[in-house]
Coordinates of C-alpha atoms and ligand atoms in Angstrom, one line a residue:
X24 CA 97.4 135.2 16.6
X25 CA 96.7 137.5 19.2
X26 CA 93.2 139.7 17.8
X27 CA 93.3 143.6 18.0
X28 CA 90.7 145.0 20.6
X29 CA 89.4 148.2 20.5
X30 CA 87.5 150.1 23.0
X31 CA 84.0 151.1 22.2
X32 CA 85.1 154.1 22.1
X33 CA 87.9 153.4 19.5
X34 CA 84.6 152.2 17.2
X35 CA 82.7 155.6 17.3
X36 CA 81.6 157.0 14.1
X37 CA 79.7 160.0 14.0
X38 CA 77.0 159.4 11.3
X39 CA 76.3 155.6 13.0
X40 CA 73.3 155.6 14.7
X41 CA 71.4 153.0 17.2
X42 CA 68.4 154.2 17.4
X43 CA 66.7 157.1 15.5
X44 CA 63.9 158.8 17.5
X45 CA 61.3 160.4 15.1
X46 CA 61.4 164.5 14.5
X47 CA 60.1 166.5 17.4
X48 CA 56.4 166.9 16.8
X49 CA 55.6 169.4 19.5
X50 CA 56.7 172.8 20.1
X51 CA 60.3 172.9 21.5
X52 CA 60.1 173.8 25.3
X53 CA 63.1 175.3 26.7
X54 CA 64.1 175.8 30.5
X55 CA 62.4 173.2 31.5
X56 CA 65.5 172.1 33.5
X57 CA 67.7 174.7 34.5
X58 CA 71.1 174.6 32.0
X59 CA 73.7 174.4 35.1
X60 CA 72.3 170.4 35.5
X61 CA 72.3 170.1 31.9
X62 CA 75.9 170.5 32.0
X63 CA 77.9 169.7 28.8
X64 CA 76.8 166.9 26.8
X65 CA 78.5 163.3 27.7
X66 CA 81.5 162.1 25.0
X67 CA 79.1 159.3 24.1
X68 CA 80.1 157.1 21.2
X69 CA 77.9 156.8 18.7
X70 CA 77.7 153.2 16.8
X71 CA 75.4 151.3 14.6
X72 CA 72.9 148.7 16.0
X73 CA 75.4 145.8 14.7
X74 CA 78.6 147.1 15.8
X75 CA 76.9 147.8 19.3
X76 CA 75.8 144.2 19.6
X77 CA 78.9 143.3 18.0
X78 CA 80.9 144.7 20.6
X79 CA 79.0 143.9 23.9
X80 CA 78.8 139.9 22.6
X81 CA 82.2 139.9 21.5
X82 CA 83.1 140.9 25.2
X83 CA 81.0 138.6 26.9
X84 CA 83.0 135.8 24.5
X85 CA 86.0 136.8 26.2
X86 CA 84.7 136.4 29.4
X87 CA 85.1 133.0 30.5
X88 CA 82.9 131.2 32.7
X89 CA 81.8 127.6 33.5
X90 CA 79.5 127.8 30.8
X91 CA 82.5 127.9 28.6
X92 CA 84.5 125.1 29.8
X93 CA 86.3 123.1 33.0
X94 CA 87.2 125.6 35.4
X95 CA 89.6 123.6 37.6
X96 CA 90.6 126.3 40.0
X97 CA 91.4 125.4 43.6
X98 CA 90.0 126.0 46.4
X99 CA 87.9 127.9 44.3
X100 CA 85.2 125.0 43.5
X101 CA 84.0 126.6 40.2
X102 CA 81.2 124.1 39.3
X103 CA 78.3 123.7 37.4
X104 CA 75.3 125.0 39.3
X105 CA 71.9 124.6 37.6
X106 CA 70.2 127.2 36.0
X107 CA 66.5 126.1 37.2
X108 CA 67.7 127.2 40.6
X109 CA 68.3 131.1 39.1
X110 CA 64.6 131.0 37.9
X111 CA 63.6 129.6 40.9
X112 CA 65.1 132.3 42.9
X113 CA 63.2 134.6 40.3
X114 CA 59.9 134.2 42.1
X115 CA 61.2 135.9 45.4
X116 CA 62.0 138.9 43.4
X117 CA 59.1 140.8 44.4
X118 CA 59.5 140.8 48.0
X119 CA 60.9 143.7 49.6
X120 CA 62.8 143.5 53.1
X121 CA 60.6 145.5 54.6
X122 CA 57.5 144.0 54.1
X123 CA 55.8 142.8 57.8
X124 CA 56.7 139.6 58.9
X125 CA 53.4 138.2 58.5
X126 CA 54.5 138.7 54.1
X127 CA 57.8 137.5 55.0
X128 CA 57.1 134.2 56.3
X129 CA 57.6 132.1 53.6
X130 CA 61.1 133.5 53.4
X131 CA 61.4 132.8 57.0
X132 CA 59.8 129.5 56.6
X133 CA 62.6 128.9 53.9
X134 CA 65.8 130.0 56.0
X135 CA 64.6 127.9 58.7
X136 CA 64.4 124.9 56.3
X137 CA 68.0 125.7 55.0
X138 CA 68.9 126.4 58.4
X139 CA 68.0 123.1 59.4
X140 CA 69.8 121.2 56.2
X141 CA 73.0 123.4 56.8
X142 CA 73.0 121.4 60.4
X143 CA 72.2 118.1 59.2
X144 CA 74.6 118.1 56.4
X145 CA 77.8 119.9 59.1
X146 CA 76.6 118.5 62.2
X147 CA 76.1 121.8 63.5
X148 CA 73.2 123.1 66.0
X149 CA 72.1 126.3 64.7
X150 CA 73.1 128.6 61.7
X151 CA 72.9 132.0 61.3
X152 CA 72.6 133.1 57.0
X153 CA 73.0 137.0 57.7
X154 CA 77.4 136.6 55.9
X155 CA 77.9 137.6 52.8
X156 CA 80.8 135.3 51.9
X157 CA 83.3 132.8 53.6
X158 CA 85.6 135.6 54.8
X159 CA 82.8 137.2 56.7
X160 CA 81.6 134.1 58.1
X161 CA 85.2 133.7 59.1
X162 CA 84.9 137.3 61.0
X163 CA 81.6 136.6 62.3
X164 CA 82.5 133.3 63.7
X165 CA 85.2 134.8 65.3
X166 CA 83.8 137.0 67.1
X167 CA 81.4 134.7 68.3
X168 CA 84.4 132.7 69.6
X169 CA 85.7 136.5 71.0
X170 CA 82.0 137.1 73.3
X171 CA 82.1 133.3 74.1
X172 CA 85.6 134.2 75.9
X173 CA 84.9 137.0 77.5
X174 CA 81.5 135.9 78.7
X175 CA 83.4 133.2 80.9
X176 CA 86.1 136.6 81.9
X177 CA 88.5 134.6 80.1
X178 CA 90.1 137.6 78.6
X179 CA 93.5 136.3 78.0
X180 CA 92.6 134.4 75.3
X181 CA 94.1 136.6 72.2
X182 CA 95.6 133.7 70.1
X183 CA 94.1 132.2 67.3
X184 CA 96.1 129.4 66.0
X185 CA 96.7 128.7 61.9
X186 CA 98.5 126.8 59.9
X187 CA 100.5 127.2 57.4
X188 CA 98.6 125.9 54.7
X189 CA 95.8 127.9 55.8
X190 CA 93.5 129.7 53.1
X191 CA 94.6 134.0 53.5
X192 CA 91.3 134.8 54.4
X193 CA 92.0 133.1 57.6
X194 CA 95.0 135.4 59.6
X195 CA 93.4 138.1 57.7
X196 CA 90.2 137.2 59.5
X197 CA 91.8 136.2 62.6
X198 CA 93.6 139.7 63.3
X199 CA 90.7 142.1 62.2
X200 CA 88.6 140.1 65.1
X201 CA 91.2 141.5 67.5
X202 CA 93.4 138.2 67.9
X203 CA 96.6 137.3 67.2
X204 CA 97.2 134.9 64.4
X205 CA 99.8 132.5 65.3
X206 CA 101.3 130.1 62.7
X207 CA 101.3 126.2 62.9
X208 CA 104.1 125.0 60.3
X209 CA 102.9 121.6 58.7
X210 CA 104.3 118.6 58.9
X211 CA 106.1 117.2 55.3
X212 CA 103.0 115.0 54.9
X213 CA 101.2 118.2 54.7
X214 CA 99.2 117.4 58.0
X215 CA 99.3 119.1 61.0
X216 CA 102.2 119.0 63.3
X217 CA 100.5 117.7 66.3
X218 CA 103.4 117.7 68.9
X219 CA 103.8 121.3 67.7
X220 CA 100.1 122.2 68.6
X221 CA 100.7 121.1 71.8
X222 CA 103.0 122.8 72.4
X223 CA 101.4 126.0 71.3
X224 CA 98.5 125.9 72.9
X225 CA 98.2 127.7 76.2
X226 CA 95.8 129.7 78.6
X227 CA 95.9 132.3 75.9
X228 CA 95.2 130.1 73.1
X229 CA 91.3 131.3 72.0
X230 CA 90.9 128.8 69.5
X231 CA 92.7 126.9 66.0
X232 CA 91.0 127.6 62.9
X233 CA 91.3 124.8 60.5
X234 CA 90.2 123.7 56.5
X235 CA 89.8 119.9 56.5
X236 CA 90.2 118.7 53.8
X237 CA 93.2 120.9 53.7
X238 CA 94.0 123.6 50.6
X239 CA 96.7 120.2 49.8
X240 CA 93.3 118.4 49.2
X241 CA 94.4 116.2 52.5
X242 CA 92.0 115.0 55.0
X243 CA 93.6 115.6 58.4
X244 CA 94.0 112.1 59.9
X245 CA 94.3 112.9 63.6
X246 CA 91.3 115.3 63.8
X247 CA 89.8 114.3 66.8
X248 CA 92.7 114.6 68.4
X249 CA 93.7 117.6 67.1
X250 CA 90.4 119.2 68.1
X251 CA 90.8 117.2 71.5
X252 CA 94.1 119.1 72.5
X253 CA 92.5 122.4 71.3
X254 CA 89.6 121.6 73.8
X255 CA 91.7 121.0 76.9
X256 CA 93.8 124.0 76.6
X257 CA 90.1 125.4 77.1
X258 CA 90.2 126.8 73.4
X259 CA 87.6 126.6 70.6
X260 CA 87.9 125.4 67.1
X261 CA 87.1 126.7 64.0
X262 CA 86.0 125.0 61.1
X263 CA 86.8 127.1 57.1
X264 CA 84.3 125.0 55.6
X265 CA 84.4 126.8 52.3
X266 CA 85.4 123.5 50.4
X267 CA 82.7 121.0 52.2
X268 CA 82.1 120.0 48.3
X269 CA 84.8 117.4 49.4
X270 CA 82.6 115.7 52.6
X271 CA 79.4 116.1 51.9
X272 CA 76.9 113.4 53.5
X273 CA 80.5 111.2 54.1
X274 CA 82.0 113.2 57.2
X275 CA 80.5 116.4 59.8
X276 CA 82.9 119.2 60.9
X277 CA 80.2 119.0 64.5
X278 CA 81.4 115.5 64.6
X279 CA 85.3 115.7 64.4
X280 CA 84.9 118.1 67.2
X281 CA 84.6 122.0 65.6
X282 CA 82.6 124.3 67.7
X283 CA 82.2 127.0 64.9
X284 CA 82.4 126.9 61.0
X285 CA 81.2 128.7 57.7
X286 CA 80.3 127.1 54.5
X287 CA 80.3 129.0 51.2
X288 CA 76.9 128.4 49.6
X289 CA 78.5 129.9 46.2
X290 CA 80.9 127.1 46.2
X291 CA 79.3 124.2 47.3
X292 CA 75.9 124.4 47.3
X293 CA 74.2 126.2 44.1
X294 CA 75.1 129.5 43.3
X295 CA 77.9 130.2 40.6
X296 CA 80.4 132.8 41.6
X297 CA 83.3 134.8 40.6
X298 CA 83.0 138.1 39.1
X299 CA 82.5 139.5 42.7
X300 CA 79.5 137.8 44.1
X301 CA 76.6 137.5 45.8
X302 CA 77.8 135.2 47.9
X303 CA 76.8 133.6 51.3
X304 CA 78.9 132.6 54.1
X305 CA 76.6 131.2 56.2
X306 CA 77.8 130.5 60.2
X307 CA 76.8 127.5 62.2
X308 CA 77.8 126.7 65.7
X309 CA 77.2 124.1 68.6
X310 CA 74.9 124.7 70.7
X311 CA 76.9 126.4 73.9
X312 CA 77.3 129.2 71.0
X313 CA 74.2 130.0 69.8
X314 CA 73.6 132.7 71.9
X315 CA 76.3 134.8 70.9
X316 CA 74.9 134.6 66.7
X317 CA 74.3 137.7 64.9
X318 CA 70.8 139.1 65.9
X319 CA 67.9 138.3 64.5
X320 CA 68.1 134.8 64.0
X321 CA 65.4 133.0 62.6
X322 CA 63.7 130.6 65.3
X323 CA 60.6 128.9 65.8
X324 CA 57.8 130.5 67.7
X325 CA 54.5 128.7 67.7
X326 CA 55.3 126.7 64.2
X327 CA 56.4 129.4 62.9
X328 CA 59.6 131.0 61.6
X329 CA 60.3 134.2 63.0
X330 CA 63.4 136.8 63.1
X331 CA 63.9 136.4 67.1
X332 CA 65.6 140.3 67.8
X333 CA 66.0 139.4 72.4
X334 CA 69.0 138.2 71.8
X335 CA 71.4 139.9 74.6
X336 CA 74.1 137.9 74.1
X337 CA 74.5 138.4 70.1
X338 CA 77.4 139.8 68.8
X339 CA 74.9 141.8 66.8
X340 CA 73.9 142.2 62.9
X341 CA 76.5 141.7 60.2
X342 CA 74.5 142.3 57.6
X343 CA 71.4 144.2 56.7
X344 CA 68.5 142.1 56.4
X345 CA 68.2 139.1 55.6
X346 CA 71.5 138.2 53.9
X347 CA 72.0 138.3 50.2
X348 CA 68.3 135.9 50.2
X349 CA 68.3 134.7 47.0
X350 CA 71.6 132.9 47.1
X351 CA 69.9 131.5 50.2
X352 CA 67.1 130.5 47.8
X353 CA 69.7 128.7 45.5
X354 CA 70.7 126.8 48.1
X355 CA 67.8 125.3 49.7
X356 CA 67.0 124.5 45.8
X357 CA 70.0 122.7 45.3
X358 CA 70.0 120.5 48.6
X359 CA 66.1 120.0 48.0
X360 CA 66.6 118.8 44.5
X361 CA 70.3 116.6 45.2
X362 CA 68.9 115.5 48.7
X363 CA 70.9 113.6 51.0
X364 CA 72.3 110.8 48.3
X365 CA 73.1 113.4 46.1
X366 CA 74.4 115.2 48.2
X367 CA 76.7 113.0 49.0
X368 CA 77.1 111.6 45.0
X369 CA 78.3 115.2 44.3
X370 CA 81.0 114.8 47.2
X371 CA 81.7 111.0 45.8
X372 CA 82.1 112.2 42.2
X373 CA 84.4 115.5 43.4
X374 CA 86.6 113.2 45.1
X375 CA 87.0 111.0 42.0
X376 CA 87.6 113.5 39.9
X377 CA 90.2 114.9 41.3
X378 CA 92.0 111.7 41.8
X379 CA 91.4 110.8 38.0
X380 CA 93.0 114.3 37.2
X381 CA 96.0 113.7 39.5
X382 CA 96.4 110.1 38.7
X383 CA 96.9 111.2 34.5
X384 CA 98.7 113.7 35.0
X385 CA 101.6 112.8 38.5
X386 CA 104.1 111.3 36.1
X387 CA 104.7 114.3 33.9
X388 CA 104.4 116.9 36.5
X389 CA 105.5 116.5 40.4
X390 CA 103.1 115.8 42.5
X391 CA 104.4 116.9 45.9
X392 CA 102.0 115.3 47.9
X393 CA 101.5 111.8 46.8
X394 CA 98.4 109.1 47.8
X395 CA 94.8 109.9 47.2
X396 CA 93.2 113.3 47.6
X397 CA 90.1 115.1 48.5
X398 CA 88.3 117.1 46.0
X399 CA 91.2 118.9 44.9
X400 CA 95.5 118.4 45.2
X401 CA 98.5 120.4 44.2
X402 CA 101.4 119.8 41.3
X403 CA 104.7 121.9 40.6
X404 CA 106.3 121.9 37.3
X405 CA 109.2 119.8 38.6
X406 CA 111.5 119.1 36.1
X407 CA 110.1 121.3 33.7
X408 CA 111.2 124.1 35.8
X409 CA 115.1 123.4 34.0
X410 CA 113.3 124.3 30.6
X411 CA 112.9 127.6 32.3
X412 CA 109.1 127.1 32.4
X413 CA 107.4 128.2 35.7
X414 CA 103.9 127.5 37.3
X415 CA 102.5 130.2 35.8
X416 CA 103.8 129.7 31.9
X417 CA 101.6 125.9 32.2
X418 CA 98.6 127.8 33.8
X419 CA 98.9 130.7 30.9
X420 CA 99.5 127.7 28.0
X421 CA 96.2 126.2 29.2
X422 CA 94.0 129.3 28.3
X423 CA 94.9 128.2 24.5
X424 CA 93.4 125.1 25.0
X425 CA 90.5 126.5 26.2
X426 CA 90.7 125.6 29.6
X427 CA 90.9 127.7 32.7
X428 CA 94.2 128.2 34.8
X429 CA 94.2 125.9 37.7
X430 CA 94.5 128.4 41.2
X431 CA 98.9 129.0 40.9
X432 CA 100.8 130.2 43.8
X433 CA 98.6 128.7 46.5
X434 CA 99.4 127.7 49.3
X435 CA 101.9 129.1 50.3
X436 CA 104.3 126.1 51.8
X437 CA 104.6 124.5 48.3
X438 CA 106.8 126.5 45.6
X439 CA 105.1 127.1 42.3
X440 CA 102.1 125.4 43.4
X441 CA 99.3 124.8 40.9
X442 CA 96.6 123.5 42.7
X443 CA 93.6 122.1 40.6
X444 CA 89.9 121.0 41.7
X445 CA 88.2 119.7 38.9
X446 CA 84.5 119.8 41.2
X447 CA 82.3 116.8 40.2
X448 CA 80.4 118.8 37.3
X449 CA 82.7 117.6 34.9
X450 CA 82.4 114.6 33.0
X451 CA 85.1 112.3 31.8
X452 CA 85.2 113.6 28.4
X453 CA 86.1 116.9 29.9
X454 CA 88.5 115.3 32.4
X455 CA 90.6 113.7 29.7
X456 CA 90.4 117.0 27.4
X457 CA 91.8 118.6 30.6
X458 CA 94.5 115.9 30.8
X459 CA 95.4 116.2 27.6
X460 CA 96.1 119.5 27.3
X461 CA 98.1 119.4 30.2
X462 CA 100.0 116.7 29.0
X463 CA 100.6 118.5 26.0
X464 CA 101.8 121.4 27.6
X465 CA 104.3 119.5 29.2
X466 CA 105.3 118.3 26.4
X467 CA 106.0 121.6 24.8
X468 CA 107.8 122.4 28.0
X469 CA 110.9 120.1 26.8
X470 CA 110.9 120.8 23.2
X471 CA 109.7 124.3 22.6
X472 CA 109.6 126.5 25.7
X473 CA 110.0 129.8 24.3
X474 CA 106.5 129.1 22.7
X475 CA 105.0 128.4 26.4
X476 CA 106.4 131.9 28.0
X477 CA 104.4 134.0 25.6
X478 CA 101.3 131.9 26.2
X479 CA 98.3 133.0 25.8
X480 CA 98.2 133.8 22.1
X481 CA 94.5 133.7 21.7
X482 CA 93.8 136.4 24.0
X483 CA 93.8 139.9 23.7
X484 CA 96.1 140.6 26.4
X485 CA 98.7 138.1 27.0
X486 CA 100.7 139.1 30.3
X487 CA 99.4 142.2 31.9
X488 CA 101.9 143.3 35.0
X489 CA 99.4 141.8 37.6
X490 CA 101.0 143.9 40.5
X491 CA 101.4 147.1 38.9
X492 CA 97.4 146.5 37.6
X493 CA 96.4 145.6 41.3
X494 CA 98.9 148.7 43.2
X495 CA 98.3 151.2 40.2
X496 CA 94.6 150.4 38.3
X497 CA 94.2 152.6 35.4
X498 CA 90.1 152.1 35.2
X499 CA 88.9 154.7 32.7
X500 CA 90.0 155.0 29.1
X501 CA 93.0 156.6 27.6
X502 CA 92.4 160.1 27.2
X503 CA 93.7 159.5 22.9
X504 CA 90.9 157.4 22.2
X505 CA 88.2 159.7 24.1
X506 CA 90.1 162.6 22.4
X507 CA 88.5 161.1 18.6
X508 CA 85.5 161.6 19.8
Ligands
PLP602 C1 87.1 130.6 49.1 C2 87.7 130.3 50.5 C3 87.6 131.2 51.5 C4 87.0 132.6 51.4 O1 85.7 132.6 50.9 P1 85.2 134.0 50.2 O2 83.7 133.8 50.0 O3 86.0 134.2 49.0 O4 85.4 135.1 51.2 C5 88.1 130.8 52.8 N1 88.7 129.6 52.9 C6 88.9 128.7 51.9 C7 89.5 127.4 52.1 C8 88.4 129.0 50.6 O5 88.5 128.2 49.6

């Protein structure tokens, strides 16, 4: 039963009060401000203490998190991060960007430090923490690939090759850099075409940009020579190392042969996200590259960790300050307190996961992409689709269990794609409560489908028109419930 919701506004009732200051025990001062900013007085609802608290906690309960329950959306790497890090974090609060550097060091000394794991852990040289999120370290790197071009006068270089099964982000990325994003179709194992990269690659090929493990959850068997063939068309390659949850401490992006590449701290390493951020998309390159990083970068000077500003060759700042610096905190708490072997655990227990999820669950649904995957792989409905029951009717059915919708849609080159990445924070129990809604589901599918294509009944909206609510956004309240006021 789906429960009524009312807007706060709906709950006003004028003789409910909050708070209830004391009488005015002084004389009454007027003009104090002038009445034209006084204005009219705001349509504020007035509610009791209980209905307030009421209302605010009852939102909050709709608002589901990974505090609620398993999260498995793809791609998306919605884990548990630990809370200790947030009040860790906490203690950098008081320090304002502007501060002299001689205040600053310890948050130099600690973006050095992360600097240096970032490297160890990607087999990078150098990384800059000024982006804000994947897609601007996508942007960033990019345009370090752009000035590394053009410093050799190689300005024909305006094609960035992608595959198909690329995340968006990545044309998106590509074209507001200035190139031209050129499509690599995959091959039927989901890999990439190799003979087709060669044959796309030319004097104007800049660079490839490539996720590995895939967005299929597919680790990209001929890497080195992929990278290899990008190299001797005199190209660069790009790393989306958003989802390095999946080869942490097991494989480096520096040593299959990328020259440039992002991680997402708020995926993999400690900060929870969703909601809009902060995020971090931190930037790392080889070493030929490092000159071309956004300005300052933190180096060492004497011992010490300093922003270093003579940089001629930077592409500039993408960011003011120092980042978003307490996601940067978050991070270096999380790789302190994993460290390499748990590091790599987390990586070892993503990857199982996953492959427990897909194993329970590939013989009621279609698994288009069979053997083992990364930290994350894709179903379809399959046969369920003649029940009439799409993708997103299974994804909608599993908000009734209590579970969040797996990522639907995504990518692209499979149809009705519901790509799940269970992230190594879950335990078994979960996992099988996962499993056995889903199985459930699909057992619903064959003998009561109608039920399934009103799903969710336990929300209190079931199917808003997602594309008129994205083209057409109605954000304030309806005038008839501001009119009761
Ligand atoms: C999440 C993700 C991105 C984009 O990261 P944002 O922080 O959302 O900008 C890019 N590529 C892949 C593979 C991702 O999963």
């Amino acid at each position: 039963m789906r429960k009524p919701y009312k807007l706060i506004f709906e709950k006003h009732c004028i003789d409910r009060r909050a708070a209830d200051l004391p009488a005015l025990d002084v004389p009454k001062m007027d003009g104090l401000v002038p009445q034209a900013c006084l204005g009219e007085a705001l349509p504020l609802p007035s509610l009791s203490e209980m209905d307030l608290v009421r209302h605010y906690t009852g939102l909050s309960r709709r608002n589901f998190g990974v505090d609620n329950g398993s999260y498995p959306l793809g791609s998306c790497t919605m884990k548990y991060n630990p809370k200790l890090n947030e009040e860790l974090t906490a203690h950098f609060n008081d320090l304002h960007p502007l501060l002299d550097d001689d205040a600053l060091s310890a948050a130099y000394e600690l973006q050095f430090a992360l600097d240096r794991a970032l490297c160890a852990v990607c087999g990078m040289d150098k990384f800059t923490l000024q982006p804000a999120a994947g897609a601007h370290g996508e942007l960033t790197g990019l345009m370090v690939m752009r000035s590394y071009h053009n410093m050799r006068q190689d300005f024909l270089r305006a094609e960035m090759l992608i595959p198909d099964a690329a995340h968006g982000t990545n044309p998106a990325s590509a074209t507001m850099a200035g190139f031209k994003a050129v499509e690599l179709k995959s091959l039927p194992d989901g890999g990439v075409d190799v003979e087709a990269l060669k044959q796309a690659v030319s004097e104007k090929t800049a660079g490839l940009m490539l996720t590995n493990p895939n967005t299929l959850g597919l680790f990209e068997k001929n890497i080195l020579e992929i990278t290899q063939i990008v190299h001797d068309a005199g190209g660069l390659v790009y790393y989306d190392g958003a989802n390095i949850n999946a080869i942490m401490g097991k494989a480096r992006p520096g040593d299959m042969g990328f020259d440039v590449m992002h991680v997402n701290l708020h995926k993999s390493f400690g900060t929870p996200h969703g909601g809009g951020g902060p995020g971090a998309g931190p930037v790392g390159v080889k070493k030929e590259l490092i000159p071309f990083l956004p300005a300052p970068l933190i180096m060492k000077k004497n011992g010490r960790a300093r922003p270093d500003y003579d940089r001629p060759l930077s592409i500039g700042r993408v960011k003011a300050f120092n980042g978003n610096f307490g996601v940067l905190v978050k991070a270096y708490a999380y790789i302190l307190s994993l460290g390499a072997d748990g590091l790599r655990e987390a990586s070892e227990a993503a990857v199982l996961n996953a492959n427990y999820l897909r194993h329970y669950l590939k013989d009621v649904y279609e698994l288009p992409y069979d053997g083992l995957c990364m930290h994350e792989f894709v179903l379809t409905p399959g046969a369920l689709n003649e029940q009439g029951i799409h993708n997103v009717d299974i994804a909608k059915a599993l908000i009734d269990y209590g579970y969040h919708p797996p990522t639907i849609s995504f990518p692209l080159i499979v149809r009705e794609a519901m790509m799940f990445e269970p992230t190594e924070t879950e335990s078994r129990e979960d996992l099988d409560g996962l499993i056995y809604a889903l199985r459930q589901i699909a057992e619903t599918a064959k003998t009561d489908p109608d039920s399934l294509r009103s799903a969710p009944l336990t929300t209190p909206v079931g199917r808003p028109d997602e594309t008129r609510a994205a083209r057409n956004p109605i954000v304030i309240a309806p005038l008839s419930s501001s009119d009761r006021l």
